Coordinates of C-alpha atoms and ligand atoms in Angstrom, one line a residue:
M207 CA 0.0 0.0 0.0
S208 CA 1.3 3.5 -0.7
N209 CA 0.1 6.8 0.5
T210 CA -1.3 7.7 -2.9
H211 CA -4.2 5.3 -2.0
P212 CA -7.1 6.5 0.1
P213 CA -6.7 5.6 3.7
V214 CA -8.2 2.4 5.0
E215 CA -11.5 3.2 6.7
L216 CA -12.1 1.7 10.1
D217 CA -14.1 2.5 13.2
A218 CA -11.0 2.3 15.4
V219 CA -7.3 2.2 15.1
I220 CA -5.6 0.6 18.2
V221 CA -1.9 1.4 18.6
G222 CA 0.0 -1.4 20.2
A223 CA -0.5 -5.2 20.4
G224 CA 0.3 -5.7 24.1
F225 CA -2.2 -6.9 26.7
A226 CA -4.2 -3.7 26.2
G227 CA -4.4 -3.6 22.5
I228 CA -5.3 -7.2 22.2
Y229 CA -8.2 -7.1 24.6
Q230 CA -9.4 -3.8 23.1
L231 CA -9.5 -5.5 19.6
Y232 CA -11.4 -8.4 21.0
S233 CA -13.9 -6.1 22.8
L234 CA -14.5 -3.8 19.8
R235 CA -15.1 -6.8 17.6
R236 CA -17.7 -8.1 20.1
I237 CA -19.7 -4.9 19.7
G238 CA -19.4 -4.9 15.9
L239 CA -16.9 -2.2 15.4
S240 CA -14.2 -2.6 12.8
A241 CA -10.7 -2.2 14.2
R242 CA -7.1 -2.8 13.4
V243 CA -4.2 -3.0 15.8
L244 CA -1.0 -1.4 14.5
E245 CA 2.1 -2.8 16.2
A246 CA 5.7 -1.7 15.8
G247 CA 7.2 -5.1 16.7
E248 CA 7.3 -8.1 14.5
G249 CA 5.3 -10.0 17.0
V250 CA 2.5 -9.4 19.5
G251 CA 3.1 -9.1 23.2
G252 CA 4.3 -5.5 23.8
T253 CA 6.5 -5.4 26.9
W254 CA 6.8 -9.2 26.8
F255 CA 7.8 -9.2 23.2
W256 CA 10.7 -6.8 23.7
N257 CA 12.0 -7.5 27.2
R258 CA 13.7 -10.9 26.6
Y259 CA 16.7 -10.4 28.8
P260 CA 17.8 -13.3 31.0
G261 CA 15.7 -13.5 34.1
A262 CA 12.8 -11.4 32.8
R263 CA 9.7 -12.4 34.6
C264 CA 6.6 -10.6 35.9
D265 CA 6.5 -9.2 39.5
V266 CA 2.8 -9.7 39.7
E267 CA 1.7 -13.3 40.3
S268 CA 0.8 -15.2 37.1
L269 CA -2.6 -16.3 38.5
D270 CA -3.5 -12.6 38.7
Y271 CA -1.5 -11.2 35.9
S272 CA -3.7 -12.7 33.2
Y273 CA -7.0 -11.9 31.5
S274 CA -10.2 -12.5 33.4
F275 CA -12.6 -11.8 30.5
S276 CA -13.0 -15.4 29.4
E277 CA -13.8 -18.1 31.9
E278 CA -12.8 -20.7 29.2
L279 CA -9.5 -19.0 28.8
Q280 CA -8.7 -18.9 32.4
Q281 CA -9.8 -22.5 32.9
E282 CA -7.7 -23.9 30.0
W283 CA -4.4 -22.1 30.6
D284 CA -2.1 -23.6 33.2
W285 CA 0.5 -21.2 34.7
K286 CA 3.5 -23.1 35.9
E287 CA 5.2 -20.7 38.2
R288 CA 4.1 -18.2 40.8
Y289 CA 5.8 -15.5 38.8
A290 CA 5.7 -16.3 35.1
P291 CA 8.9 -16.0 33.1
Q292 CA 8.8 -13.8 30.0
P293 CA 8.6 -16.8 27.5
D294 CA 5.5 -18.1 29.3
I295 CA 3.8 -14.8 29.2
L296 CA 4.6 -14.3 25.6
R297 CA 3.3 -17.8 24.8
Y298 CA 0.1 -17.0 26.7
I299 CA -0.5 -13.7 24.7
N300 CA 0.1 -15.6 21.5
H301 CA -2.4 -18.2 22.6
V302 CA -5.0 -15.6 23.3
V303 CA -4.5 -14.0 19.9
D304 CA -5.0 -17.3 18.2
R305 CA -7.7 -18.6 20.4
F306 CA -9.9 -15.6 19.7
D307 CA -8.8 -15.3 16.0
L308 CA -7.4 -11.8 16.5
R309 CA -4.3 -12.1 14.4
R310 CA -6.1 -11.1 11.1
D311 CA -6.7 -7.6 12.5
I312 CA -3.2 -7.1 13.8
Q313 CA -0.7 -5.5 11.5
L314 CA 2.9 -6.1 12.6
N315 CA 6.0 -4.0 11.7
A316 CA 3.7 -1.0 11.6
R317 CA 5.1 1.7 13.8
V318 CA 2.7 4.6 14.0
T319 CA 4.3 7.9 13.4
S320 CA 1.4 10.3 13.4
A321 CA -2.2 10.6 14.4
I322 CA -4.0 13.7 13.2
F323 CA -7.5 14.7 14.0
D324 CA -9.7 15.8 11.1
E325 CA -12.2 18.2 12.6
T326 CA -14.5 18.3 9.5
L327 CA -14.9 14.5 9.5
D328 CA -14.4 13.9 13.3
R329 CA -11.9 11.2 12.4
W330 CA -8.3 10.4 13.0
L331 CA -5.8 10.0 10.2
V332 CA -3.2 7.5 11.4
T333 CA 0.0 7.0 9.5
T334 CA 2.7 4.4 9.9
E335 CA 6.5 4.5 9.3
G336 CA 5.9 2.4 6.2
G337 CA 3.4 5.0 4.8
D338 CA 0.2 3.0 5.5
R339 CA -2.7 5.3 6.3
F340 CA -5.9 4.7 8.2
S341 CA -8.9 6.9 8.8
A342 CA -10.7 5.9 11.9
R343 CA -13.4 7.4 14.1
Y344 CA -11.5 6.4 17.2
C345 CA -7.8 6.3 17.9
I346 CA -7.0 4.1 20.9
M347 CA -3.5 4.3 22.3
A348 CA -2.4 1.0 23.9
T349 CA 1.2 2.1 23.6
G350 CA 2.3 0.9 27.1
C351 CA 3.9 2.8 29.9
L352 CA 7.4 1.4 29.6
S353 CA 8.0 1.0 25.9
I354 CA 10.6 3.7 24.9
P355 CA 13.9 2.4 26.2
Q356 CA 16.6 4.9 27.4
A357 CA 20.3 4.2 27.2
P358 CA 22.8 6.7 28.5
T359 CA 23.8 9.2 25.9
F360 CA 27.5 9.0 26.7
S361 CA 29.9 8.9 23.8
G362 CA 32.1 6.1 22.6
L363 CA 29.7 3.3 22.0
D364 CA 30.6 3.5 18.3
V365 CA 34.2 2.7 19.1
F366 CA 33.5 0.1 21.7
K367 CA 34.9 -3.2 20.3
G368 CA 32.6 -5.4 22.2
R369 CA 28.8 -5.9 22.0
W370 CA 26.2 -3.9 23.8
Y371 CA 22.5 -4.4 24.5
H372 CA 19.5 -2.7 26.2
S373 CA 17.3 -4.9 28.4
A374 CA 14.2 -3.8 26.4
N375 CA 15.6 -4.5 23.0
W376 CA 17.1 -7.9 23.6
P377 CA 18.2 -10.2 20.7
H378 CA 15.8 -13.0 20.0
E379 CA 18.6 -15.5 19.7
G380 CA 19.8 -14.6 23.2
V381 CA 23.3 -13.5 24.2
D382 CA 26.1 -15.9 25.0
F383 CA 27.9 -14.6 28.1
S384 CA 30.2 -17.5 28.5
G385 CA 33.8 -16.5 29.0
Q386 CA 32.9 -12.8 28.8
R387 CA 33.6 -9.8 31.0
V388 CA 30.2 -8.1 31.3
G389 CA 29.3 -4.6 32.6
L390 CA 25.7 -4.1 33.6
I391 CA 24.5 -0.5 34.1
G392 CA 21.3 -0.1 36.1
T393 CA 19.9 -1.6 39.2
G394 CA 16.2 -1.2 38.7
S395 CA 13.8 -4.2 38.2
S396 CA 15.5 -5.2 35.0
G397 CA 19.1 -5.0 36.3
V398 CA 18.1 -6.8 39.5
Q399 CA 16.5 -9.7 37.6
M400 CA 19.4 -10.0 35.2
T401 CA 22.3 -9.8 37.7
P402 CA 22.0 -13.4 39.1
E403 CA 21.5 -14.9 35.6
I404 CA 24.4 -13.1 34.0
A405 CA 26.7 -13.9 37.0
Q406 CA 26.1 -17.6 36.5
R407 CA 27.1 -17.5 32.9
A408 CA 29.7 -14.8 32.5
K409 CA 33.4 -15.0 33.3
H410 CA 33.0 -11.7 35.3
L411 CA 30.2 -9.3 36.0
T412 CA 30.6 -5.7 37.0
V413 CA 27.4 -4.1 38.2
F414 CA 27.4 -0.3 37.9
Q415 CA 25.1 1.1 40.5
R416 CA 24.0 4.8 40.6
T417 CA 21.2 4.4 43.2
A418 CA 20.7 1.5 45.4
N419 CA 17.0 0.5 45.4
Y420 CA 15.1 -1.8 47.6
S421 CA 14.6 -5.3 46.4
V422 CA 12.6 -8.1 48.0
P423 CA 12.7 -11.8 47.3
A424 CA 10.0 -13.1 44.9
Q425 CA 9.9 -16.5 46.6
N426 CA 9.1 -17.8 43.2
E427 CA 8.1 -21.5 43.1
P428 CA 6.2 -23.9 40.8
I429 CA 2.5 -23.8 41.1
T430 CA 1.2 -27.3 42.0
P431 CA -1.7 -28.9 40.2
E432 CA -3.6 -28.7 43.5
Q433 CA -3.1 -25.0 43.9
L434 CA -4.1 -24.5 40.3
A435 CA -7.2 -26.5 40.7
E436 CA -8.2 -24.6 43.8
V437 CA -7.8 -21.2 42.1
K438 CA -9.7 -22.4 39.0
A439 CA -12.6 -23.6 41.1
N440 CA -13.3 -20.1 42.2
Y441 CA -11.5 -18.0 39.6
G442 CA -14.3 -15.5 39.1
A443 CA -14.5 -14.7 42.8
R444 CA -10.7 -14.3 43.0
R445 CA -10.8 -11.7 40.2
E446 CA -13.6 -9.8 41.8
R447 CA -11.8 -9.7 45.1
A448 CA -8.6 -8.6 43.4
L449 CA -10.4 -5.5 42.0
E450 CA -11.4 -4.7 45.6
T451 CA -7.8 -4.5 46.6
H452 CA -5.7 -1.4 46.4
T453 CA -3.4 -2.7 43.6
G454 CA -5.8 -5.1 41.9
H455 CA -4.0 -8.2 43.1
F456 CA -3.6 -10.1 46.3
L457 CA -1.2 -8.7 48.8
I458 CA -3.0 -9.4 52.0
A459 CA -3.2 -5.9 53.4
N460 CA -2.6 -5.3 57.0
D461 CA -4.8 -2.6 58.4
K462 CA -2.5 -1.5 61.2
S463 CA 0.0 1.3 61.3
A464 CA 3.7 0.2 61.7
M465 CA 3.9 2.6 64.6
E466 CA 1.0 1.1 66.6
V467 CA 2.7 -2.3 67.1
S468 CA 5.6 -3.4 69.2
E469 CA 9.1 -3.8 67.7
E470 CA 8.7 -7.6 67.9
E471 CA 5.3 -7.6 66.2
R472 CA 6.7 -5.3 63.4
R473 CA 9.7 -7.6 62.8
K474 CA 7.4 -10.6 62.8
E475 CA 5.1 -9.0 60.2
F476 CA 8.0 -8.0 58.0
E477 CA 9.6 -11.5 58.2
F478 CA 6.2 -13.0 57.3
R479 CA 6.0 -10.8 54.2
W480 CA 9.6 -11.5 53.3
K481 CA 9.3 -15.2 53.4
G482 CA 6.3 -16.9 55.0
A483 CA 3.5 -15.0 53.1
G484 CA 5.2 -15.5 49.8
G485 CA 7.5 -12.5 49.2
G486 CA 7.2 -9.9 46.5
F487 CA 5.0 -6.9 46.8
R488 CA 3.3 -8.2 49.9
M489 CA 6.0 -6.2 51.8
L490 CA 4.4 -3.0 50.6
R491 CA 1.2 -3.8 52.4
A492 CA 2.8 -5.0 55.6
F493 CA 1.3 -2.0 57.4
N494 CA -1.3 0.5 56.2
D495 CA 0.8 3.6 56.4
L496 CA 4.1 2.6 54.8
M497 CA 3.6 4.9 51.8
V498 CA 2.2 7.9 53.8
N499 CA 4.1 7.9 57.1
K500 CA 7.9 8.4 56.9
Q501 CA 8.4 6.9 60.4
S502 CA 6.6 3.8 59.4
N503 CA 8.3 3.7 56.1
D504 CA 11.7 4.0 57.8
K505 CA 10.9 0.7 59.7
A506 CA 10.4 -1.2 56.4
A507 CA 13.5 0.4 54.9
E508 CA 15.6 -0.5 57.9
F509 CA 14.2 -4.1 57.8
V510 CA 15.4 -4.5 54.2
R511 CA 18.8 -3.0 55.0
S512 CA 19.1 -5.5 57.8
K513 CA 18.4 -8.3 55.3
I514 CA 21.0 -7.0 52.9
R515 CA 23.6 -6.8 55.7
A516 CA 22.8 -10.3 56.8
T517 CA 23.1 -11.6 53.2
V518 CA 26.1 -9.9 51.7
K519 CA 29.3 -11.0 53.2
D520 CA 31.6 -8.1 52.3
P521 CA 30.5 -5.3 54.6
A522 CA 31.5 -2.5 52.1
T523 CA 29.5 -4.1 49.3
A524 CA 26.6 -4.6 51.7
E525 CA 26.7 -0.9 52.7
L526 CA 26.8 0.2 49.0
L527 CA 23.7 -2.0 48.3
C528 CA 21.7 -0.5 51.1
P529 CA 19.4 2.2 49.9
K530 CA 20.1 5.5 51.4
E531 CA 17.7 7.1 54.0
D532 CA 16.6 9.8 51.7
L533 CA 15.0 7.2 49.4
P534 CA 11.8 6.0 51.2
F535 CA 11.0 2.3 50.8
G536 CA 8.8 1.6 47.7
T537 CA 8.8 5.1 46.4
K538 CA 10.9 3.9 43.5
R539 CA 9.3 0.9 42.0
L540 CA 10.1 -2.0 44.4
C541 CA 12.3 -4.6 42.8
V542 CA 11.3 -8.3 43.2
D543 CA 14.2 -10.7 42.8
T544 CA 15.6 -14.2 43.0
D545 CA 19.0 -14.3 44.7
Y546 CA 20.0 -10.7 43.9
Y547 CA 21.8 -9.8 47.0
Q548 CA 23.3 -13.3 47.3
T549 CA 24.9 -12.9 43.9
F550 CA 27.3 -10.3 45.3
N551 CA 28.9 -13.1 47.4
R552 CA 30.2 -14.7 44.2
D553 CA 33.9 -14.3 43.3
N554 CA 33.1 -13.2 39.7
V555 CA 30.8 -10.3 40.7
A556 CA 31.8 -6.8 41.6
L557 CA 29.7 -3.8 42.5
V558 CA 30.8 -0.3 41.4
D559 CA 29.4 2.9 42.7
V560 CA 28.8 5.3 39.8
K561 CA 27.0 7.9 41.9
T562 CA 30.3 9.3 43.3
D563 CA 32.3 8.6 40.1
P564 CA 29.8 8.6 37.1
L565 CA 30.4 6.7 33.9
V566 CA 31.3 9.2 31.3
E567 CA 32.2 7.2 28.1
A568 CA 32.7 3.9 26.4
T569 CA 36.2 3.3 25.1
P570 CA 37.3 0.7 22.6
G571 CA 38.0 -1.7 25.6
G572 CA 35.1 -1.0 28.0
L573 CA 33.8 1.9 30.1
R574 CA 35.5 4.9 31.7
T575 CA 34.4 6.9 34.7
Q576 CA 34.8 10.6 35.4
S577 CA 37.9 10.0 37.6
G578 CA 39.5 8.1 34.7
Q579 CA 39.0 4.6 36.1
E580 CA 38.7 2.1 33.2
Y581 CA 36.7 -1.1 33.3
P582 CA 37.7 -3.6 30.6
L583 CA 34.6 -5.3 29.2
D584 CA 33.5 -7.5 26.3
I585 CA 29.7 -6.9 26.7
I586 CA 27.9 -3.8 28.1
V587 CA 24.3 -4.3 29.1
F588 CA 22.1 -1.3 29.7
A589 CA 19.3 -1.8 32.1
T590 CA 18.8 1.9 32.3
G591 CA 15.0 2.1 32.0
F592 CA 12.5 4.0 29.9
D593 CA 10.9 7.3 29.1
A594 CA 8.0 6.1 31.2
M595 CA 4.3 6.7 30.8
T596 CA 4.5 9.6 28.3
G597 CA 7.4 8.5 26.1
A598 CA 5.5 6.4 23.6
L599 CA 2.7 8.9 23.2
K600 CA 5.1 11.8 22.7
S601 CA 7.1 9.8 20.2
I602 CA 4.1 9.9 17.9
D603 CA 3.0 13.2 16.2
V604 CA -0.4 13.4 17.8
R605 CA -2.4 16.5 16.8
G606 CA -5.9 17.4 18.0
V607 CA -8.3 20.2 17.5
G608 CA -6.7 23.3 15.9
G609 CA -3.6 21.3 15.1
Q610 CA -2.5 21.3 18.8
H611 CA 0.3 18.9 19.4
L612 CA 0.0 16.5 22.3
R613 CA 3.7 17.0 23.0
D614 CA 3.1 20.7 23.4
K615 CA 0.1 20.2 25.6
W616 CA 2.1 17.8 27.8
E617 CA 5.2 20.0 27.9
H618 CA 4.9 20.4 31.7
G619 CA 3.7 16.8 32.3
P620 CA 0.8 14.7 31.2
R621 CA -2.8 16.0 31.4
T622 CA -5.7 13.7 31.1
Y623 CA -9.2 13.2 32.3
L624 CA -9.4 10.0 34.2
G625 CA -6.2 8.9 32.6
L626 CA -8.4 8.0 29.6
A627 CA -8.9 11.0 27.5
V628 CA -7.4 14.4 26.7
A629 CA -9.3 17.7 26.2
G630 CA -8.7 19.0 22.7
F631 CA -8.2 15.5 21.4
P632 CA -11.7 14.1 20.7
N633 CA -12.1 10.4 20.1
L634 CA -8.6 9.7 21.3
F635 CA -8.3 7.4 24.2
I636 CA -5.4 6.1 26.3
L637 CA -5.4 2.7 28.0
A638 CA -3.7 2.5 31.4
G639 CA -2.0 5.7 30.9
P640 CA -0.9 8.6 33.1
G641 CA -3.6 9.7 35.5
S642 CA -4.9 6.2 36.1
P643 CA -3.7 3.5 38.6
S644 CA -1.8 1.8 35.7
V645 CA 1.8 0.9 36.8
L646 CA 0.8 1.1 40.5
S647 CA -1.6 -1.8 39.9
N648 CA -1.9 -5.2 38.3
M649 CA -1.7 -3.9 34.8
V650 CA -3.8 -6.6 33.3
H651 CA -6.8 -5.9 35.5
S652 CA -6.4 -2.1 35.1
I653 CA -6.3 -2.7 31.3
E654 CA -9.5 -4.8 31.5
L655 CA -11.1 -2.1 33.5
H656 CA -10.2 0.6 31.0
V657 CA -11.1 -1.5 27.9
N658 CA -14.5 -2.5 29.4
W659 CA -15.3 1.1 30.3
L660 CA -14.3 2.4 26.9
T661 CA -16.1 -0.3 25.0
Q662 CA -19.3 0.5 26.9
C663 CA -18.7 4.2 26.3
L664 CA -18.3 3.7 22.5
Q665 CA -21.5 1.6 22.5
D666 CA -23.4 4.3 24.3
A667 CA -22.0 6.9 22.0
R668 CA -23.2 4.9 19.0
A669 CA -26.7 4.5 20.6
K670 CA -26.8 8.3 20.9
G671 CA -25.6 8.8 17.4
A672 CA -22.6 10.7 18.7
R673 CA -19.6 11.2 16.4
R674 CA -17.5 12.9 18.8
I675 CA -16.5 12.2 22.5
E676 CA -14.3 14.7 24.1
A677 CA -13.1 15.3 27.6
Q678 CA -14.0 18.8 28.8
Q679 CA -11.2 21.1 29.8
Q680 CA -12.7 21.8 33.2
A681 CA -13.0 18.1 33.9
E682 CA -9.4 17.5 32.9
D683 CA -8.1 20.3 35.0
G684 CA -10.0 19.0 38.0
W685 CA -8.7 15.5 37.5
V686 CA -5.1 16.6 37.1
Q687 CA -5.4 18.6 40.3
H688 CA -7.0 15.6 42.1
V689 CA -4.2 13.2 40.9
N690 CA -1.6 15.6 42.2
E691 CA -3.3 16.2 45.5
V692 CA -3.6 12.5 46.2
A693 CA 0.0 11.8 45.3
D694 CA 1.1 14.7 47.5
R695 CA -0.4 13.0 50.5
T696 CA 2.0 10.1 50.0
L697 CA 5.8 9.7 50.1
Y698 CA 6.0 8.9 46.4
P699 CA 6.8 12.4 45.1
T700 CA 9.8 12.6 47.4
A701 CA 11.8 10.1 45.3
N702 CA 13.6 10.6 42.0
S703 CA 11.7 7.9 40.3
W704 CA 10.5 7.2 36.8
Y705 CA 6.9 7.6 38.3
M706 CA 8.0 11.3 38.6
G707 CA 9.8 11.5 35.3
S708 CA 13.0 12.2 37.1
N709 CA 15.0 9.4 35.5
M710 CA 15.1 11.5 32.3
P711 CA 17.2 14.6 32.0
G712 CA 14.8 17.5 31.3
K713 CA 11.6 15.7 31.8
P714 CA 9.0 17.6 33.9
R715 CA 8.8 16.4 37.5
V716 CA 5.2 15.3 37.9
F717 CA 3.8 12.2 39.6
M718 CA 2.1 10.4 36.7
P719 CA 0.0 7.5 37.9
Y720 CA -3.1 7.8 40.1
V721 CA -2.2 6.6 43.5
A722 CA -5.6 6.3 45.3
G723 CA -5.9 2.7 44.3
V724 CA -8.0 0.5 42.0
P725 CA -11.3 0.4 44.0
A726 CA -11.4 4.2 44.4
Y727 CA -10.6 4.7 40.7
R728 CA -13.1 2.1 39.6
K729 CA -15.8 3.7 41.6
I730 CA -15.1 7.1 40.0
V731 CA -15.0 5.9 36.4
N732 CA -18.2 3.9 36.9
E733 CA -20.0 6.9 38.4
V734 CA -18.8 9.1 35.5
A735 CA -20.4 6.6 33.1
A736 CA -23.6 6.2 35.2
D737 CA -23.8 10.0 35.2
G738 CA -24.1 10.2 31.4
Y739 CA -20.3 10.4 31.0
R740 CA -19.9 13.4 33.2
G741 CA -17.0 15.6 32.1
F742 CA -17.2 14.4 28.5
E743 CA -19.0 16.1 25.6
M744 CA -20.7 13.6 23.4
A745 CA -22.1 15.0 20.2
Ligands
NAP109 P1 14.6 1.6 36.0 O1 13.8 1.1 37.1 O2 14.3 3.0 35.5 O3 16.1 1.4 36.4 C1 17.1 2.0 35.6 C2 18.4 1.9 36.3 O4 19.4 2.4 35.5 C3 18.4 2.7 37.6 O5 19.2 2.0 38.5 C4 19.2 4.0 37.2 O6 19.8 4.6 38.2 C5 20.2 3.4 36.2 N1 20.8 4.3 35.3 C6 20.1 5.0 34.3 N2 21.0 5.8 33.7 C7 22.2 5.6 34.2 C8 23.5 6.1 34.0 N3 23.7 7.0 33.1 N4 24.5 5.6 34.8 C9 24.3 4.7 35.7 N5 23.1 4.2 36.0 C10 22.0 4.6 35.2 O7 14.4 0.7 34.7 P2 14.1 -0.9 34.6 O8 14.9 -1.7 35.6 O9 14.1 -1.3 33.2 O10 12.6 -1.0 35.2 C11 11.6 -0.1 34.7 C12 10.3 -0.6 35.1 O11 9.9 -1.7 34.3 C13 10.2 -1.2 36.5 O12 10.2 -0.3 37.5 C14 9.0 -2.1 36.4 O13 7.8 -1.3 36.6 C15 9.1 -2.6 35.0 N6 9.8 -3.9 35.0 C16 9.1 -4.9 35.6 C17 9.7 -6.1 35.8 C18 9.0 -7.1 36.4 O14 7.8 -7.3 36.3 N7 9.6 -7.9 37.3 C19 11.0 -6.3 35.3 C20 11.6 -5.2 34.6 C21 11.0 -4.0 34.5 P3 19.0 5.8 39.0 O15 18.1 5.0 39.9 O16 20.1 6.5 39.7 O17 18.3 6.6 38.1

């Protein structure tokens, strides 16, 4: 197809074939709308297509991190591990696509470069890098929150004689680390998951750490047939209950403050979360005020530090791995690991502090720091994160009413109504984007919530004969203010995290997700719909 042809006419274009785009396609088909998913990758799966680094697995339990929309699907799929590894999740997504015959409406290798609203037609003109054009009533952005990888911009990678990779753009054939001297930059979730895996295979691993973050053990284990059967017997009820929890998955919330219990009880509770209750994010809900009360938070932080000191044999390395007191526990995305801290007891692993002596360039033989220290390397791995939450949307030339660019509108941070729509951008919707619980929740359930809401909204618009659905400016302003106010009541904005955009030089410092929790959010969006889509104009 070339751009001399008229654009393909559709009811909806969906950008991205991850969990969100796939379920949105399924849902639109169900209500009889024509839709096509445009996907940049050469396969479906979004995050799980790109992030193939060794050790990649989900930090939300597989029994929850899966679609709930089809009872048959959830009955027939058998998760094998408590935390599914990336290949299993990718297999699952492909299974869903085939099972519901979705592939025929998914166009791969189709990176969307622009989406321009035509005010006379009330339609979006969507164009791909390859020049394909689509005219659609609705443009639905299922572009993911962590899909634009960021590598440091330091010089020298062109002269580096070895190989280098980013965690989010991992070669499909894998990387052979055997006999290699590997440098890993970044100690967020990706770096923490990769460290033990690379250490086992490489001749030597140097981990370059700028900020020590908190990591808790996943306590991953196989799911037994009995456990699986028990969950499947009441899966629907489990899903419903999950939506009633703050994060949309089970973390057994404690309703006590960390400050109202004795030292002994506190320690017991933390130990229970660390190990007995099954590890992972459960630690975040050990007490009800960890994210709002610094005193309570300090107790959790100190507990993790005590675990690091007890695990890592070399005291200097242990101290370096301990997060500093000015970083409250959980305010940067908590890492969930398998044997991360233990790995630093290996003879072939070294930890280097690049906060005090930053990396400044790659050289033909490795990496060099500001002080001139050189690290000879054969492979450099960047686990340096993403332009989170807004990166993917800002990488597309999105223009709304009056030719306004979304990039310009979001110059000082993302502005949405309910995290779903943007004033001045009619018929454009964002799934699990900024201003919604999104990355602070079980993404799959938050995606389902958004897709179900939006699908109903489009059905209602059709019944009304509306051609245009647009968030009102006042509603958007109110929502942005609310999102900020709620975040400001917590400790989250005190950290330099990607939630705040502060991992990217020059990015506005705004807390992007909605922190009030899934039940509160669900109640609001349902009320908005019940109230005739309050805050939207439908015409
Ligand atoms: P990240 O959390 O943003 O971590 C990036 C790391 O790279 C940080 O330690 C950062 O240090 C470091 N870094 C960046 N630029 C650097 C530089 N120039 N020199 C030295 N260090 C540098 O990214 P991520 O680990 O890819 O994780 C991103 C998010 O993806 C996670 O928070 C999570 O939501 C998701 N994820 C989930 C899983 C899972 O489900 N288990 C796995 C992977 C990722 P600073 O902290 O100092 O900036």
